[in-house]
């Protein structure tokens, strides 16, 4: 329920006297109608005074005035109810005249408050100076620590960048090494595959030649005429064996300009040059026959004796050289493979 009468009184009070509202601080003890800020406090009367009441207040020396304060009782002796005027240096206490003359501080060394206050201020100033020096030292230590921390952060950042770059380079080198190793494995696989195919082809040719020689021997064995059997020359068989020893393992034909590697295997000069040319890219040179590796491209040594034997075979028995399989019946001047 709304209290209309009280509401109206409050509204009228706020309208007619707005100034006293919301005032804070130390006020005059005697201004009871409206609070007025105090300018002095009387220690004898234990009252705070505004300008108006200060002018009419007693000017007696007993009425000691001070700045406005709410703790006036603390400025009087709790025993004798007199103003504290002295400071007992032995007990470190503020005392009145009666305490010094007849009280518990009788005979003690005392000082007036202003003198004791100045001495204490001097000590506090010395302490303040020391604290100020220590604060500056502490501030410098904080700055030094912050500087050390900044340098440590910069160093850590630099180390992190260096390690990152190092591992990036390591990964790059590992990737390149992996590519080279895989490429080398692939190259060796291709070479092995080529060698395997070449050897299989060579063995297939040799198998066909052996089959032809076996058929020839069977034909001789099936002859009934002893004269014909005895007149069949043995040189063809010997020449066929010799031809096998004069075949280049790369082209599977009789050596042409035979050369020898350091490992002792022989090849046609053109054939081995082609193989070494394909190995130039990898920089790894190997013998197609025994797979021995060479640090650099091997020198080709001409095998004069082998070359002469191959030339002699080509000259004396051309029908046994460079031709394998079935030849054309009508090419009597030089054997040509049949199609």
CSV table of C-alpha atoms in Angstrom, one decimal:
chain,number,residue,atom,x,y,z
A,1,UNK,CA,0.0,0.0,0.0
A,2,UNK,CA,1.4,3.4,-1.0
A,3,UNK,CA,2.1,5.8,1.9
A,4,UNK,CA,0.8,9.0,0.2
A,5,UNK,CA,1.5,11.4,3.1
A,6,UNK,CA,5.1,10.2,3.6
A,7,UNK,CA,5.7,10.4,-0.1
A,8,UNK,CA,4.5,14.0,-0.3
A,9,UNK,CA,6.6,15.1,2.7
A,10,UNK,CA,9.8,13.5,1.1
A,11,UNK,CA,9.1,15.1,-2.2
A,12,UNK,CA,8.6,18.5,-0.6
A,13,UNK,CA,11.8,18.1,1.4
A,14,UNK,CA,13.8,17.3,-1.7
A,15,UNK,CA,12.3,20.2,-3.6
A,16,UNK,CA,12.9,22.8,-0.9
A,17,UNK,CA,16.3,21.7,0.5
A,18,UNK,CA,18.2,19.8,-2.2
A,19,UNK,CA,21.7,20.9,-1.0
A,20,UNK,CA,22.2,18.8,2.2
A,21,UNK,CA,21.5,15.6,0.3
A,22,UNK,CA,24.5,13.4,-0.5
A,23,UNK,CA,27.0,15.3,1.6
A,24,UNK,CA,29.9,13.3,3.1
A,25,UNK,CA,33.1,14.0,5.1
A,26,UNK,CA,33.6,15.6,8.6
A,27,UNK,CA,30.9,18.1,9.6
A,28,UNK,CA,30.4,20.7,12.2
A,29,UNK,CA,29.2,19.3,15.5
A,30,UNK,CA,27.0,22.2,16.2
A,31,UNK,CA,25.3,22.6,12.8
A,32,UNK,CA,22.4,20.2,13.5
A,33,UNK,CA,19.9,21.7,11.0
A,34,UNK,CA,22.0,21.0,8.0
A,35,UNK,CA,25.5,19.4,7.7
A,36,UNK,CA,28.3,21.9,7.1
A,37,UNK,CA,31.9,20.8,6.5
A,38,UNK,CA,34.2,21.4,9.5
A,39,UNK,CA,37.4,23.3,9.1
A,40,UNK,CA,39.0,22.6,12.5
A,41,UNK,CA,38.5,20.3,15.5
A,42,UNK,CA,38.9,21.2,19.2
A,43,UNK,CA,40.7,18.6,21.2
A,44,UNK,CA,39.5,20.0,24.5
A,45,UNK,CA,35.8,20.1,23.5
A,46,UNK,CA,36.1,17.0,21.2
A,47,UNK,CA,34.1,18.8,18.6
A,48,UNK,CA,34.5,19.8,15.0
A,49,UNK,CA,33.8,23.4,14.0
A,50,UNK,CA,32.7,25.1,10.8
A,51,UNK,CA,33.8,28.7,9.9
A,52,UNK,CA,30.9,30.2,11.7
A,53,UNK,CA,31.3,28.3,15.0
A,54,UNK,CA,35.1,28.7,14.9
A,55,UNK,CA,34.8,32.5,15.1
A,56,UNK,CA,32.8,32.3,18.4
A,57,UNK,CA,34.8,29.4,19.9
A,58,UNK,CA,37.1,29.9,22.9
A,59,UNK,CA,40.5,31.2,22.1
A,60,UNK,CA,42.0,29.8,25.3
A,61,UNK,CA,45.3,28.0,25.0
A,62,UNK,CA,43.7,24.9,26.5
A,63,UNK,CA,41.4,24.6,23.5
A,64,UNK,CA,43.9,23.2,21.1
A,65,UNK,CA,42.8,23.2,17.5
A,66,UNK,CA,43.7,20.6,14.8
A,67,UNK,CA,42.7,19.6,11.4
A,68,UNK,CA,39.2,18.1,11.2
A,69,UNK,CA,39.3,14.6,12.6
A,70,UNK,CA,36.8,11.9,13.6
A,71,UNK,CA,39.2,10.3,16.2
A,72,UNK,CA,39.4,13.1,18.7
A,73,UNK,CA,39.3,10.7,21.7
A,74,UNK,CA,42.6,9.2,20.5
A,75,UNK,CA,44.2,12.6,21.0
A,76,UNK,CA,43.5,12.5,24.8
A,77,UNK,CA,45.0,10.4,27.6
A,78,UNK,CA,42.7,7.6,28.4
A,79,UNK,CA,43.7,7.8,32.1
A,80,UNK,CA,43.8,11.6,32.9
A,81,UNK,CA,41.6,12.7,30.0
A,82,UNK,CA,44.1,15.4,29.1
A,83,UNK,CA,45.5,16.3,25.7
A,84,UNK,CA,48.5,14.2,24.6
A,85,UNK,CA,51.4,16.6,24.4
A,86,UNK,CA,54.5,14.5,24.9
A,87,UNK,CA,56.2,11.4,23.6
A,88,UNK,CA,57.9,8.8,25.9
A,89,UNK,CA,60.9,7.5,24.1
A,90,UNK,CA,61.4,4.6,26.5
A,91,UNK,CA,57.9,3.2,26.1
A,92,UNK,CA,57.3,4.6,22.5
A,93,UNK,CA,54.0,6.1,23.6
A,94,UNK,CA,52.2,9.5,23.5
A,95,UNK,CA,51.4,10.8,27.0
A,96,UNK,CA,49.9,13.8,28.8
A,97,UNK,CA,51.5,16.1,31.3
A,98,UNK,CA,50.1,14.1,34.2
A,99,UNK,CA,51.6,10.8,32.9
A,100,UNK,CA,55.0,12.4,32.8
A,101,UNK,CA,54.8,14.0,36.3
A,102,UNK,CA,52.9,11.6,38.5
A,103,UNK,CA,51.8,8.7,36.2
A,104,UNK,CA,53.5,5.5,35.1
A,105,UNK,CA,55.9,7.4,32.8
A,106,UNK,CA,57.3,9.5,35.7
A,107,UNK,CA,61.1,9.9,35.3
A,108,UNK,CA,61.1,8.7,31.7
A,109,UNK,CA,62.8,10.6,29.0
A,110,UNK,CA,60.1,12.5,27.1
A,111,UNK,CA,60.0,14.8,24.0
A,112,UNK,CA,57.3,17.2,22.7
A,113,UNK,CA,55.2,15.7,20.0
A,114,UNK,CA,56.6,18.0,17.2
A,115,UNK,CA,60.2,17.1,18.0
A,116,UNK,CA,59.5,13.4,18.3
A,117,UNK,CA,57.4,13.6,15.1
A,118,UNK,CA,60.3,15.3,13.2
A,119,UNK,CA,62.8,12.6,14.5
A,120,UNK,CA,60.4,9.8,13.3
A,121,UNK,CA,60.0,11.5,10.0
A,122,UNK,CA,63.8,11.7,9.6
A,123,UNK,CA,64.0,8.0,10.3
A,124,UNK,CA,61.2,7.3,8.0
A,125,UNK,CA,62.9,9.4,5.3
A,126,UNK,CA,66.0,7.3,5.7
A,127,UNK,CA,64.0,4.1,5.5
A,128,UNK,CA,62.2,5.6,2.5
A,129,UNK,CA,65.5,6.3,0.8
A,130,UNK,CA,66.8,2.8,1.5
A,131,UNK,CA,63.5,1.3,0.2
A,132,UNK,CA,63.7,3.6,-2.8
A,133,UNK,CA,67.3,2.3,-3.5
A,134,UNK,CA,66.2,-1.3,-3.1
A,135,UNK,CA,63.2,-0.6,-5.3
A,136,UNK,CA,65.5,0.7,-8.1
A,137,UNK,CA,67.8,-2.3,-7.7
A,138,UNK,CA,64.8,-4.6,-7.9
A,139,UNK,CA,63.5,-2.7,-10.9
A,140,UNK,CA,66.9,-3.1,-12.6
A,141,UNK,CA,66.9,-6.8,-11.8
A,142,UNK,CA,63.4,-7.1,-13.3
A,143,UNK,CA,64.7,-5.3,-16.4
A,144,UNK,CA,67.7,-7.5,-16.6
A,145,UNK,CA,65.6,-10.6,-16.2
A,146,UNK,CA,63.2,-9.3,-18.9
A,147,UNK,CA,66.2,-8.6,-21.2
A,148,UNK,CA,67.6,-12.0,-20.5
A,149,UNK,CA,64.2,-13.6,-21.2
A,150,UNK,CA,64.0,-11.6,-24.4
A,151,UNK,CA,67.4,-12.7,-25.5
A,152,UNK,CA,66.6,-16.3,-24.5
A,153,UNK,CA,63.4,-16.1,-26.6
A,154,UNK,CA,65.3,-14.7,-29.6
A,155,UNK,CA,67.9,-17.5,-29.2
A,156,UNK,CA,65.3,-20.1,-28.8
A,157,UNK,CA,63.5,-18.8,-31.9
A,158,UNK,CA,66.8,-18.7,-33.8
A,159,UNK,CA,67.6,-22.3,-32.7
A,160,UNK,CA,64.1,-23.4,-33.7
A,161,UNK,CA,64.6,-21.8,-37.2
A,162,UNK,CA,68.0,-23.4,-37.5
A,163,UNK,CA,66.8,-26.8,-36.5
A,164,UNK,CA,63.8,-26.5,-38.8
A,165,UNK,CA,66.0,-25.6,-41.7
A,166,UNK,CA,68.4,-28.4,-40.8
A,167,UNK,CA,65.7,-31.0,-40.7
A,168,UNK,CA,64.2,-29.6,-43.9
A,169,UNK,CA,67.5,-30.0,-45.6
A,170,UNK,CA,67.9,-33.5,-44.2
A,171,UNK,CA,64.4,-34.4,-45.4
A,172,UNK,CA,65.3,-33.0,-48.8
A,173,UNK,CA,68.5,-34.9,-49.0
A,174,UNK,CA,66.8,-38.1,-47.8
A,175,UNK,CA,64.1,-37.6,-50.5
A,176,UNK,CA,66.9,-37.1,-53.2
A,177,UNK,CA,68.7,-40.1,-51.8
A,178,UNK,CA,65.6,-42.1,-51.9
A,179,UNK,CA,64.9,-41.1,-55.5
A,180,UNK,CA,68.5,-42.0,-56.5
A,181,UNK,CA,68.4,-45.3,-54.7
A,182,UNK,CA,65.0,-46.2,-56.2
A,183,UNK,CA,66.3,-45.1,-59.6
A,184,UNK,CA,69.4,-47.2,-59.2
A,185,UNK,CA,67.3,-50.2,-58.2
A,186,UNK,CA,65.1,-49.6,-61.2
A,187,UNK,CA,68.1,-49.3,-63.4
A,188,UNK,CA,69.7,-52.5,-62.1
A,189,UNK,CA,66.4,-54.2,-62.4
A,190,UNK,CA,66.2,-53.2,-66.1
A,191,UNK,CA,69.8,-54.3,-66.7
A,192,UNK,CA,69.1,-57.6,-65.0
A,193,UNK,CA,66.0,-58.0,-67.1
A,194,UNK,CA,67.9,-57.1,-70.2
A,195,UNK,CA,70.7,-59.5,-69.3
A,196,UNK,CA,68.2,-62.2,-68.5
A,197,UNK,CA,66.5,-61.8,-71.8
A,198,UNK,CA,69.8,-61.7,-73.6
A,199,UNK,CA,71.0,-64.8,-71.9
A,200,UNK,CA,67.7,-66.6,-72.5
A,201,UNK,CA,67.9,-65.6,-76.2
A,202,UNK,CA,71.5,-66.7,-76.4
A,203,UNK,CA,70.7,-70.1,-74.7
A,204,UNK,CA,67.7,-70.5,-77.0
A,205,UNK,CA,69.9,-70.0,-80.1
A,206,UNK,CA,72.5,-72.4,-78.6
A,207,UNK,CA,69.7,-74.9,-77.9
A,208,UNK,CA,68.6,-74.7,-81.6
A,209,UNK,CA,72.2,-75.1,-82.8
A,210,UNK,CA,72.7,-78.1,-80.5
A,211,UNK,CA,69.4,-79.6,-81.7
A,212,UNK,CA,70.6,-79.2,-85.4
A,213,UNK,CA,73.9,-80.8,-84.6
A,214,UNK,CA,72.1,-83.7,-82.8
A,215,UNK,CA,69.9,-84.2,-85.9
A,216,UNK,CA,73.0,-84.2,-88.0
A,217,UNK,CA,74.6,-86.8,-85.8
A,218,UNK,CA,71.4,-88.9,-85.8
A,219,UNK,CA,71.4,-88.8,-89.6
A,220,UNK,CA,75.0,-90.0,-89.7
A,221,UNK,CA,74.2,-92.7,-87.2
A,222,UNK,CA,71.2,-93.9,-89.4
A,223,UNK,CA,73.4,-94.2,-92.5
A,224,UNK,CA,73.9,-97.7,-93.7
A,225,UNK,CA,76.8,-97.0,-96.0
A,226,UNK,CA,80.0,-97.2,-94.0
A,227,UNK,CA,81.9,-95.2,-96.6
A,228,UNK,CA,79.5,-92.3,-96.4
A,229,UNK,CA,79.8,-92.3,-92.6
A,230,UNK,CA,83.6,-92.3,-92.7
A,231,UNK,CA,83.7,-89.6,-95.3
A,232,UNK,CA,81.5,-87.2,-93.2
A,233,UNK,CA,84.0,-84.4,-92.0
A,234,UNK,CA,84.5,-83.7,-88.3
A,235,UNK,CA,85.6,-80.1,-88.9
A,236,UNK,CA,82.0,-78.9,-89.0
A,237,UNK,CA,81.5,-80.0,-85.4
A,238,UNK,CA,84.7,-78.4,-84.3
A,239,UNK,CA,83.9,-75.2,-86.1
A,240,UNK,CA,80.5,-75.1,-84.4
A,241,UNK,CA,82.2,-75.4,-81.0
A,242,UNK,CA,84.7,-72.6,-81.9
A,243,UNK,CA,81.8,-70.4,-83.0
A,244,UNK,CA,80.2,-70.6,-79.6
A,245,UNK,CA,83.4,-69.2,-78.0
A,246,UNK,CA,83.5,-66.3,-80.5
A,247,UNK,CA,80.0,-65.0,-79.8
A,248,UNK,CA,79.6,-61.5,-78.3
A,249,UNK,CA,77.2,-61.9,-75.3
A,250,UNK,CA,75.6,-58.5,-76.2
A,251,UNK,CA,74.8,-58.9,-79.9
A,252,UNK,CA,75.1,-62.7,-80.0
A,253,UNK,CA,77.1,-62.5,-83.1
A,254,UNK,CA,80.8,-63.2,-83.9
A,255,UNK,CA,83.1,-60.6,-82.4
A,256,UNK,CA,83.7,-57.5,-84.5
A,257,UNK,CA,86.7,-55.5,-83.4
A,258,UNK,CA,86.9,-57.5,-80.1
A,259,UNK,CA,87.9,-55.5,-77.0
A,260,UNK,CA,88.4,-56.6,-73.4
A,261,UNK,CA,87.4,-55.0,-70.0
A,262,UNK,CA,89.6,-55.1,-66.9
A,263,UNK,CA,87.6,-58.0,-65.6
A,264,UNK,CA,88.7,-60.2,-68.6
A,265,UNK,CA,85.4,-60.4,-70.5
A,266,UNK,CA,85.3,-59.6,-74.3
A,267,UNK,CA,82.7,-57.8,-76.4
A,268,UNK,CA,82.4,-56.1,-79.8
A,269,UNK,CA,83.6,-52.5,-79.5
A,270,UNK,CA,80.4,-51.0,-80.8
A,271,UNK,CA,78.3,-53.2,-78.4
A,272,UNK,CA,80.1,-52.4,-75.2
A,273,UNK,CA,80.3,-48.7,-76.1
A,274,UNK,CA,76.5,-48.6,-76.4
A,275,UNK,CA,76.1,-50.3,-73.0
A,276,UNK,CA,78.6,-47.8,-71.3
A,277,UNK,CA,76.8,-44.9,-72.9
A,278,UNK,CA,73.5,-45.9,-71.2
A,279,UNK,CA,75.4,-46.1,-67.9
A,280,UNK,CA,76.8,-42.6,-68.2
A,281,UNK,CA,73.7,-41.0,-66.7
A,282,UNK,CA,73.9,-43.0,-63.4
A,283,UNK,CA,77.7,-42.8,-63.2
A,284,UNK,CA,77.8,-46.5,-62.3
A,285,UNK,CA,79.6,-48.7,-64.8
A,286,UNK,CA,79.3,-52.5,-64.7
A,287,UNK,CA,80.4,-55.4,-66.8
A,288,UNK,CA,77.3,-56.9,-68.7
A,289,UNK,CA,78.8,-60.4,-68.1
A,290,UNK,CA,80.0,-60.6,-64.4
A,291,UNK,CA,78.4,-57.3,-63.1
A,292,UNK,CA,81.7,-56.1,-61.7
A,293,UNK,CA,81.5,-52.4,-60.9
A,294,UNK,CA,84.0,-49.7,-62.0
A,295,UNK,CA,84.4,-46.3,-60.3
A,296,UNK,CA,84.8,-44.6,-63.7
A,297,UNK,CA,84.1,-45.5,-67.3
A,298,UNK,CA,86.5,-48.4,-68.0
A,299,UNK,CA,89.1,-48.3,-70.8
A,300,UNK,CA,88.6,-50.7,-73.6
A,301,UNK,CA,91.6,-52.9,-74.4
A,302,UNK,CA,91.8,-54.4,-77.9
A,303,UNK,CA,92.1,-58.2,-77.8
A,304,UNK,CA,94.3,-58.7,-80.8
A,305,UNK,CA,94.4,-62.5,-80.6
A,306,UNK,CA,90.7,-62.9,-80.3
A,307,UNK,CA,90.2,-60.4,-83.0
A,308,UNK,CA,92.5,-62.3,-85.4
A,309,UNK,CA,90.7,-65.7,-84.6
A,310,UNK,CA,87.3,-64.1,-85.3
A,311,UNK,CA,88.6,-62.6,-88.6
A,312,UNK,CA,90.1,-65.9,-89.6
A,313,UNK,CA,86.8,-67.7,-88.9
A,314,UNK,CA,84.8,-65.1,-90.9
A,315,UNK,CA,87.2,-65.5,-93.8
A,316,UNK,CA,87.6,-69.3,-93.9
A,317,UNK,CA,84.1,-70.5,-92.9
A,318,UNK,CA,81.5,-67.7,-93.5
A,319,UNK,CA,78.7,-70.3,-93.6
A,320,UNK,CA,79.1,-70.9,-89.8
A,321,UNK,CA,79.2,-67.3,-88.8
A,322,UNK,CA,76.5,-64.6,-88.1
A,323,UNK,CA,73.7,-66.9,-89.2
A,324,UNK,CA,71.4,-68.9,-86.9
A,325,UNK,CA,68.1,-70.7,-87.5
A,326,UNK,CA,66.7,-71.6,-91.0
A,327,UNK,CA,68.3,-69.8,-94.0
A,328,UNK,CA,67.0,-69.2,-97.6
A,329,UNK,CA,67.6,-72.2,-99.9
A,330,UNK,CA,68.4,-70.0,-103.0
A,331,UNK,CA,70.8,-67.5,-101.4
A,332,UNK,CA,73.9,-69.5,-102.3
A,333,UNK,CA,76.4,-66.6,-102.3
A,334,UNK,CA,75.7,-65.5,-98.7
A,335,UNK,CA,73.3,-67.0,-96.2
A,336,UNK,CA,70.1,-65.0,-95.6
A,337,UNK,CA,67.5,-65.8,-92.8
A,338,UNK,CA,64.4,-67.3,-94.2
A,339,UNK,CA,61.0,-65.5,-93.6
